[in-house]
Tab-separated table of C-alpha atoms and ligand atoms in Angstrom:
chain	number	residue	atom	x	y	z
F	7	ARG	CA	134.746	72.985	220.044
F	8	GLN	CA	134.132	74.305	216.565
F	9	ARG	CA	131.729	72.622	214.222
F	10	VAL	CA	132.730	70.877	211.014
F	11	LEU	CA	130.383	69.684	208.291
F	12	SER	CA	130.800	67.525	205.233
F	13	GLY	CA	128.844	65.191	202.973
F	14	ILE	CA	129.318	62.380	200.509
F	15	GLN	CA	127.066	61.099	197.756
F	16	PRO	CA	125.717	57.547	197.774
F	17	THR	CA	126.406	57.299	194.051
F	18	ALA	CA	128.404	54.060	194.041
F	19	ASP	CA	128.511	50.732	195.854
F	20	SER	CA	131.771	51.797	197.447
F	21	PHE	CA	133.758	54.887	198.230
F	22	HIS	CA	137.124	55.101	196.516
F	23	PHE	CA	140.608	56.154	197.527
F	24	GLY	CA	140.021	59.705	196.289
F	25	ASN	CA	137.068	60.064	198.626
F	26	TYR	CA	138.944	58.487	201.484
F	27	LEU	CA	142.273	60.272	201.217
F	28	GLY	CA	140.824	63.546	199.941
F	29	ALA	CA	138.063	63.901	202.499
F	30	LEU	CA	136.890	61.002	204.652
F	31	ARG	CA	140.153	60.461	206.471
F	32	GLN	CA	139.914	64.053	207.640
F	33	TRP	CA	136.344	63.394	208.774
F	34	VAL	CA	137.818	60.873	211.181
F	35	SER	CA	140.749	62.957	212.401
F	36	LEU	CA	138.695	66.121	212.936
F	37	GLN	CA	136.457	64.342	215.430
F	38	ASP	CA	139.006	64.702	218.193
F	39	GLU	CA	138.931	68.488	218.408
F	40	HIS	CA	135.669	69.436	216.723
F	41	GLU	CA	131.935	68.882	216.714
F	42	PRO	CA	131.230	67.184	213.388
F	43	PHE	CA	128.107	66.781	211.270
F	44	TYR	CA	128.632	64.240	208.507
F	45	MET	CA	125.966	63.283	206.045
F	46	VAL	CA	125.165	60.971	203.190
F	47	VAL	CA	123.727	63.337	200.598
F	48	ASP	CA	120.971	61.350	198.932
F	49	GLN	CA	119.315	64.511	197.622
F	50	HIS	CA	122.481	65.371	195.720
F	51	ALA	CA	122.612	61.839	194.323
F	52	ILE	CA	119.269	62.225	192.521
F	53	THR	CA	120.550	65.177	190.478
F	54	VAL	CA	121.399	62.390	188.048
F	55	GLU	CA	119.076	59.427	187.505
F	56	GLN	CA	119.276	56.729	190.183
F	57	ASP	CA	117.564	53.378	190.524
F	58	PRO	CA	115.536	53.746	193.767
F	59	LYS	CA	116.460	50.307	195.120
F	60	VAL	CA	120.108	50.847	194.374
F	61	LEU	CA	120.102	54.318	195.916
F	62	ARG	CA	118.649	52.997	199.165
F	63	GLU	CA	121.189	50.192	199.296
F	64	ARG	CA	124.065	52.568	198.587
F	65	THR	CA	122.914	54.894	201.338
F	66	TYR	CA	123.277	52.042	203.830
F	67	ARG	CA	126.594	51.038	202.305
F	68	SER	CA	127.794	54.616	202.707
F	69	ALA	CA	126.834	54.715	206.370
F	70	ALA	CA	128.504	51.350	207.003
F	71	GLN	CA	131.736	52.522	205.376
F	72	LEU	CA	131.832	55.709	207.427
F	73	LEU	CA	131.449	53.733	210.625
F	74	ALA	CA	134.003	51.142	209.506
F	75	MET	CA	136.647	53.790	208.862
F	76	GLY	CA	136.195	55.223	212.317
F	77	VAL	CA	133.569	57.937	212.142
F	78	ASP	CA	132.241	57.626	215.663
F	79	PRO	CA	128.501	58.228	216.164
F	80	GLU	CA	129.131	59.333	219.747
F	81	ARG	CA	131.325	62.226	218.673
F	82	SER	CA	129.880	62.878	215.228
F	83	ALA	CA	126.310	63.270	214.042
F	84	ILE	CA	126.060	60.851	211.094
F	85	PHE	CA	122.871	61.293	209.130
F	86	VAL	CA	121.085	61.179	205.801
F	87	GLN	CA	120.441	64.521	204.133
F	88	SER	CA	116.769	63.816	203.328
F	89	HIS	CA	116.107	63.172	207.017
F	90	VAL	CA	116.679	66.862	207.704
F	91	PRO	CA	114.114	68.874	205.691
F	92	ALA	CA	115.827	72.187	206.484
F	93	HIS	CA	118.427	71.468	203.791
F	94	ALA	CA	115.894	71.668	200.964
F	95	GLN	CA	114.107	74.537	202.699
F	96	LEU	CA	117.185	76.724	203.043
F	97	ALA	CA	118.243	75.815	199.496
F	98	TRP	CA	115.106	77.532	198.210
F	99	VAL	CA	115.959	80.763	199.984
F	100	LEU	CA	119.550	80.621	198.719
F	101	ASN	CA	118.320	79.906	195.168
F	102	CYS	CA	116.602	83.265	195.381
F	103	ILE	CA	119.788	85.180	196.195
F	104	THR	CA	121.984	83.383	193.652
F	105	ALA	CA	122.477	84.985	190.261
F	106	PHE	CA	121.889	82.736	187.280
F	107	GLY	CA	125.286	83.552	185.809
F	108	GLU	CA	126.952	82.852	189.114
F	109	ALA	CA	125.523	79.324	189.188
F	110	ARG	CA	126.487	78.888	185.556
F	111	ARG	CA	130.162	79.429	186.290
F	112	MET	CA	130.424	76.219	188.335
F	113	THR	CA	132.902	74.004	186.517
F	114	GLN	CA	131.533	70.790	188.015
F	115	PHE	CA	128.195	71.434	186.315
F	116	LYS	CA	129.988	72.071	183.056
F	117	ASP	CA	131.913	68.793	183.433
F	118	LYS	CA	128.977	66.686	184.554
F	119	SER	CA	126.562	68.080	181.971
F	120	ALA	CA	129.104	67.751	179.166
F	121	LYS	CA	128.282	64.115	178.466
F	122	GLY	CA	124.567	64.225	177.694
F	123	GLY	CA	124.566	67.896	176.737
F	124	GLU	CA	123.145	70.661	178.888
F	125	GLY	CA	119.633	69.986	177.597
F	126	ALA	CA	119.721	66.467	179.024
F	127	SER	CA	120.863	67.625	182.486
F	128	SER	CA	118.396	68.238	185.300
F	129	VAL	CA	117.803	71.643	186.846
F	130	GLY	CA	118.765	69.873	190.079
F	131	LEU	CA	122.259	69.239	188.738
F	132	PHE	CA	122.475	72.934	187.908
F	133	THR	CA	121.381	74.114	191.363
F	134	TYR	CA	123.301	71.387	193.238
F	135	PRO	CA	125.961	73.806	194.558
F	136	ILE	CA	123.215	75.943	196.099
F	137	LEU	CA	121.778	72.961	197.971
F	138	GLN	CA	125.337	72.227	199.028
F	139	ALA	CA	125.683	75.773	200.334
F	140	ALA	CA	122.513	75.207	202.363
F	141	ASP	CA	123.888	71.895	203.685
F	142	ILE	CA	126.899	73.702	205.011
F	143	LEU	CA	125.525	77.023	206.210
F	144	LEU	CA	122.769	75.475	208.343
F	145	TYR	CA	125.405	74.202	210.775
F	146	ARG	CA	127.528	77.365	210.894
F	147	PRO	CA	130.698	75.245	210.708
F	148	ALA	CA	134.234	76.609	210.906
F	149	TYR	CA	135.631	74.007	208.476
F	150	VAL	CA	134.424	71.827	205.636
F	151	PRO	CA	136.767	68.874	204.956
F	152	VAL	CA	136.627	68.146	201.196
F	153	GLY	CA	138.804	67.414	198.177
F	154	GLU	CA	140.137	70.047	195.804
F	155	ASP	CA	137.228	69.582	193.373
F	156	GLN	CA	134.908	71.187	195.936
F	157	ARG	CA	136.895	74.400	196.354
F	158	GLN	CA	134.797	76.373	193.891
F	159	HIS	CA	131.559	75.253	195.567
F	160	LEU	CA	132.962	76.400	198.901
F	161	GLU	CA	133.703	79.803	197.395
F	162	LEU	CA	130.093	80.056	196.238
F	163	THR	CA	128.942	79.029	199.715
F	164	ARG	CA	130.990	81.825	201.264
F	165	ASP	CA	129.698	84.345	198.714
F	166	LEU	CA	126.087	83.402	199.440
F	167	ALA	CA	126.646	83.533	203.189
F	168	HIS	CA	128.208	86.959	202.913
F	169	ARG	CA	125.414	88.184	200.639
F	170	PHE	CA	122.698	86.994	202.989
F	171	ASN	CA	124.501	88.459	205.999
F	172	THR	CA	124.807	91.887	204.386
F	173	ARG	CA	121.380	91.957	202.738
F	174	TYR	CA	119.517	90.909	205.906
F	175	LYS	CA	121.454	90.462	209.114
F	176	LYS	CA	124.499	88.475	210.175
F	177	THR	CA	123.188	84.910	210.187
F	178	PHE	CA	125.814	82.627	208.690
F	179	ARG	CA	129.401	81.912	209.498
F	180	LEU	CA	131.745	81.976	206.482
F	181	PRO	CA	133.243	78.461	206.470
F	182	GLU	CA	136.802	77.620	205.457
F	183	PRO	CA	137.539	74.641	203.219
F	184	TYR	CA	139.747	72.099	204.944
F	185	ILE	CA	141.788	70.627	202.096
F	186	LEU	CA	145.044	68.763	202.666
F	187	LYS	CA	147.526	69.568	199.919
F	188	GLU	CA	149.107	66.109	199.627
F	189	THR	CA	145.806	64.293	199.034
F	190	ALA	CA	143.609	67.097	197.679
F	191	LYS	CA	143.247	65.318	194.353
F	192	ILE	CA	143.810	61.620	193.799
F	193	TYR	CA	143.903	60.672	190.133
F	194	ASP	CA	142.328	57.947	188.052
F	195	LEU	CA	144.813	55.041	187.765
F	196	GLN	CA	144.135	54.645	184.048
F	197	ASN	CA	143.929	58.329	183.259
F	198	PRO	CA	146.243	60.053	185.738
F	199	THR	CA	145.408	63.599	184.692
F	200	ALA	CA	141.694	63.152	185.589
F	201	LYS	CA	140.427	62.850	189.139
F	202	MET	CA	139.388	59.462	190.449
F	203	SER	CA	135.582	59.713	190.415
F	204	LYS	CA	132.685	57.459	191.381
F	205	SER	CA	130.697	58.417	188.336
F	206	ALA	CA	133.329	59.297	185.715
F	207	SER	CA	136.188	56.805	186.162
F	208	SER	CA	136.324	53.379	184.539
F	209	PRO	CA	136.406	50.479	187.040
F	210	ALA	CA	140.109	49.906	186.334
F	211	GLY	CA	140.835	53.539	187.211
F	212	ILE	CA	139.302	53.418	190.690
F	213	ILE	CA	140.432	51.681	193.856
F	214	ASP	CA	137.290	51.021	195.848
F	215	LEU	CA	137.304	50.462	199.589
F	216	LEU	CA	134.857	47.569	199.261
F	217	ASP	CA	136.486	45.868	196.292
F	218	ASP	CA	137.979	42.449	196.822
F	219	PRO	CA	141.518	43.441	197.936
F	220	LYS	CA	142.971	41.107	195.304
F	221	VAL	CA	141.196	43.145	192.631
F	222	SER	CA	142.608	46.378	194.079
F	223	ALA	CA	146.118	44.924	194.043
F	224	LYS	CA	145.689	44.009	190.392
F	225	LYS	CA	144.435	47.497	189.522
F	226	ILE	CA	147.533	49.032	191.087
F	227	ARG	CA	149.800	46.694	189.173
F	228	SER	CA	148.063	47.737	185.945
F	229	ALA	CA	148.098	51.479	186.687
F	230	VAL	CA	149.201	53.698	183.811
F	231	THR	CA	152.693	55.159	184.357
F	232	ASP	CA	155.161	56.326	181.698
F	233	SER	CA	157.995	54.893	179.636
F	234	GLU	CA	160.912	56.381	181.586
F	235	ALA	CA	161.036	53.674	184.248
F	236	VAL	CA	162.506	56.102	186.810
F	237	VAL	CA	160.613	56.384	190.090
F	238	ALA	CA	160.414	60.074	191.010
F	239	PHE	CA	157.817	62.332	192.571
F	240	ASP	CA	157.007	64.837	189.837
F	241	PRO	CA	153.232	65.410	189.577
F	242	GLU	CA	153.557	67.568	186.452
F	243	GLY	CA	155.978	65.428	184.497
F	244	LYS	CA	155.107	61.987	185.854
F	245	PRO	CA	151.443	62.080	186.906
F	246	GLY	CA	150.876	58.316	186.995
F	247	VAL	CA	153.870	57.425	189.157
F	248	SER	CA	153.370	60.487	191.345
F	249	ASN	CA	149.762	59.512	192.001
F	250	LEU	CA	150.904	56.080	193.172
F	251	LEU	CA	153.514	57.728	195.375
F	252	SER	CA	150.909	60.086	196.851
F	253	ILE	CA	148.693	57.150	197.796
F	254	PHE	CA	151.703	55.273	199.186
F	255	ALA	CA	152.736	58.322	201.216
F	256	ALA	CA	149.255	58.913	202.604
F	257	LEU	CA	148.869	55.314	203.748
F	258	THR	CA	152.302	55.046	205.347
F	259	GLY	CA	152.751	58.568	206.703
F	260	ARG	CA	156.076	58.994	204.877
F	261	PRO	CA	156.862	61.802	202.405
F	262	ALA	CA	156.396	60.854	198.732
F	263	GLU	CA	159.919	62.025	197.795
F	264	GLU	CA	161.440	59.793	200.450
F	265	ILE	CA	159.505	56.765	199.209
F	266	ALA	CA	160.635	57.544	195.659
F	267	GLY	CA	164.227	57.447	196.954
F	268	ASP	CA	163.740	53.826	198.058
F	269	TYR	CA	163.208	52.846	194.444
F	270	ALA	CA	166.320	54.433	192.973
F	271	GLY	CA	167.638	52.038	190.342
F	272	ARG	CA	164.530	49.843	190.576
F	273	GLY	CA	161.534	49.666	188.264
F	274	TYR	CA	157.866	50.546	188.497
F	275	GLY	CA	157.000	46.896	189.092
F	276	ASP	CA	158.650	46.972	192.532
F	277	LEU	CA	156.865	50.175	193.508
F	278	LYS	CA	153.504	48.846	192.351
F	279	GLY	CA	153.987	45.524	194.113
F	280	ASP	CA	154.855	47.179	197.410
F	281	LEU	CA	152.002	49.673	197.133
F	282	ALA	CA	149.602	46.833	196.338
F	283	ASP	CA	150.655	45.156	199.618
F	284	VAL	CA	150.142	48.379	201.568
F	285	VAL	CA	146.706	48.884	200.030
F	286	VAL	CA	145.625	45.304	200.708
F	287	GLY	CA	146.769	45.647	204.326
F	288	PHE	CA	144.776	48.826	204.681
F	289	VAL	CA	141.510	47.864	202.973
F	290	THR	CA	141.116	44.304	204.242
F	291	PRO	CA	140.046	45.097	207.837
F	292	LEU	CA	138.064	48.159	206.765
F	293	ARG	CA	136.126	46.164	204.198
F	294	ASP	CA	135.479	43.266	206.585
F	295	ARG	CA	134.131	45.662	209.184
F	296	ALA	CA	131.904	47.517	206.702
F	297	LEU	CA	130.412	44.283	205.360
F	298	GLU	CA	129.764	43.129	208.905
F	299	LEU	CA	128.011	46.399	209.805
F	300	LEU	CA	125.836	46.038	206.704
F	301	GLU	CA	124.366	42.848	208.108
F	302	ASP	CA	122.467	44.780	210.790
F	303	ARG	CA	120.246	47.342	209.104
F	304	SER	CA	118.318	48.262	212.217
F	305	ALA	CA	121.557	49.178	213.999
F	306	LEU	CA	122.428	51.435	211.060
F	307	ASP	CA	118.912	52.922	211.138
F	308	GLU	CA	119.422	53.776	214.797
F	309	VAL	CA	122.734	55.510	214.199
F	310	LEU	CA	121.173	57.523	211.365
F	311	ALA	CA	118.100	58.397	213.422
F	312	SER	CA	120.102	59.731	216.323
F	313	GLY	CA	122.407	61.622	213.951
F	314	ALA	CA	119.413	63.185	212.205
F	315	ALA	CA	117.872	64.236	215.502
F	316	ARG	CA	121.079	66.039	216.463
F	317	ALA	CA	121.325	67.608	213.026
F	318	ARG	CA	117.703	68.790	213.013
F	319	ALA	CA	118.135	70.473	216.368
F	320	VAL	CA	120.872	72.682	214.914
F	321	ALA	CA	119.507	73.072	211.379
F	322	ASP	CA	115.965	74.003	212.416
F	323	ARG	CA	117.260	76.821	214.583
F	324	THR	CA	119.245	78.317	211.723
F	325	LEU	CA	116.325	77.940	209.338
F	326	ALA	CA	114.021	79.715	211.788
F	327	ASP	CA	116.458	82.653	211.888
F	328	VAL	CA	116.565	82.730	208.100
F	329	TYR	CA	112.782	82.644	207.677
F	330	ASP	CA	112.449	85.409	210.219
F	331	ARG	CA	115.055	87.596	208.507
F	332	VAL	CA	113.639	87.262	205.008
F	333	GLY	CA	110.233	88.351	206.318
F	334	PHE	CA	108.189	85.163	206.428
F	335	VAL	CA	105.318	85.302	208.934
F	336	ARG	CA	106.018	83.029	211.850
F	337	PRO	CA	103.328	80.324	212.050
F	338	LEU	CA	101.315	80.189	215.279
V	418	ATP	P1	130.776	61.722	191.793
V	418	ATP	O1	131.669	61.319	190.649
V	418	ATP	O2	129.444	60.991	191.822
V	418	ATP	O3	130.667	63.201	191.975
V	418	ATP	P2	132.883	61.635	193.690
V	418	ATP	O4	133.839	60.521	193.529
V	418	ATP	O5	133.285	62.986	193.197
V	418	ATP	O6	131.518	61.155	193.067
V	418	ATP	P3	131.582	62.843	195.942
V	418	ATP	O7	130.584	62.129	196.788
V	418	ATP	O8	131.097	63.843	194.934
V	418	ATP	O9	132.458	61.731	195.221
V	418	ATP	O10	132.652	63.551	196.868
V	418	ATP	C1	132.881	63.159	198.219
V	418	ATP	C2	134.156	63.788	198.715
V	418	ATP	O11	135.272	63.169	198.097
V	418	ATP	C3	134.268	65.280	198.398
V	418	ATP	O12	134.824	65.926	199.515
V	418	ATP	C4	135.212	65.328	197.236
V	418	ATP	O13	135.938	66.552	197.174
V	418	ATP	C5	136.131	64.171	197.566
V	418	ATP	N1	136.755	63.610	196.378
V	418	ATP	C6	136.118	63.031	195.347
V	418	ATP	N2	137.004	62.579	194.440
V	418	ATP	C7	138.234	62.907	194.917
V	418	ATP	C8	139.566	62.709	194.428
V	418	ATP	N3	139.780	62.093	193.283
V	418	ATP	N4	140.594	63.161	195.178
V	418	ATP	C9	140.383	63.795	196.353
V	418	ATP	N5	139.153	64.008	196.875
V	418	ATP	C10	138.094	63.574	196.163
V	419	MG	MG1	131.879	64.556	193.133
């Protein structure tokens, strides 16, 4: 069984449909054939300012959502990034083999630092992709299930792995991104050319897993479309409608074009109403289960502790190899 690794930031009270369809659903399906390591990346979250109380709460909410959607702690190590010190330790070594200009090319930094200006951004936000490379490489995974927005970071991860392997000795496996074309990028409902994002979308643009399902239904009914009133799957020409069709297709397992065919001669209102029903049917049990799991913090602590122990066993071994290869003296 090959390893897979992925992470998600506890930067909102709830995950959204982009997170779920783009990445988390694959976290669940990959469990059958692989050995997964899935983490809540609290160290990535603090690259932008977080309220400590809120961050802690969101970390628990993240764990509860993963369990509720079917990430199984028997088959998958579910843990919190800061519980495994090797992530920060390997990140330092990788910082030292990353060129400044190489880090500078990361478009996500450019996007995320655009708001406050580069001067207002933390160095942590700048080096975030290097910590992410460490997160991944420690586990020597074959695949990393993520959304399209992470492709460039995966490329950097592979470049750093290759560089380390050639400069020192073969240590890391070059991981492949695992990105499903149909759901690689889910768009903001109000701004269907931008990705749905925890930190950048307006509330009306995001469908959250833990929202009251009635609120989600309303958001779908108010999604931005276009003035043609013809339901067709055409991501370039009709981004709003096509985004709704992509979500519809992902939740029902039917091709988007086929669903579009059902609405020939009907308006957007019918499509939105039916999708709202599908979404409510999907989120209601998931949300109930997540809220129930959140009631028992010590059970969540136990899951995270056992996940971290499994993760440390793998990560510490890789880190020891790395320290040895770069020439650090082994402590007695
Ligand atoms: P933030 O805005 O704080 O960066 P985010 O919504 O991008 O939050 P992350 O925790 O950064 O969420 O990403 C978690 C996973 O969800 C990643 O694999 C990412 O590629 C995926 N993802 C995020 N947004 C989308 C989206 N709109 N469509 C598809 N996948 C997405
Ligand atoms: Mg993100």
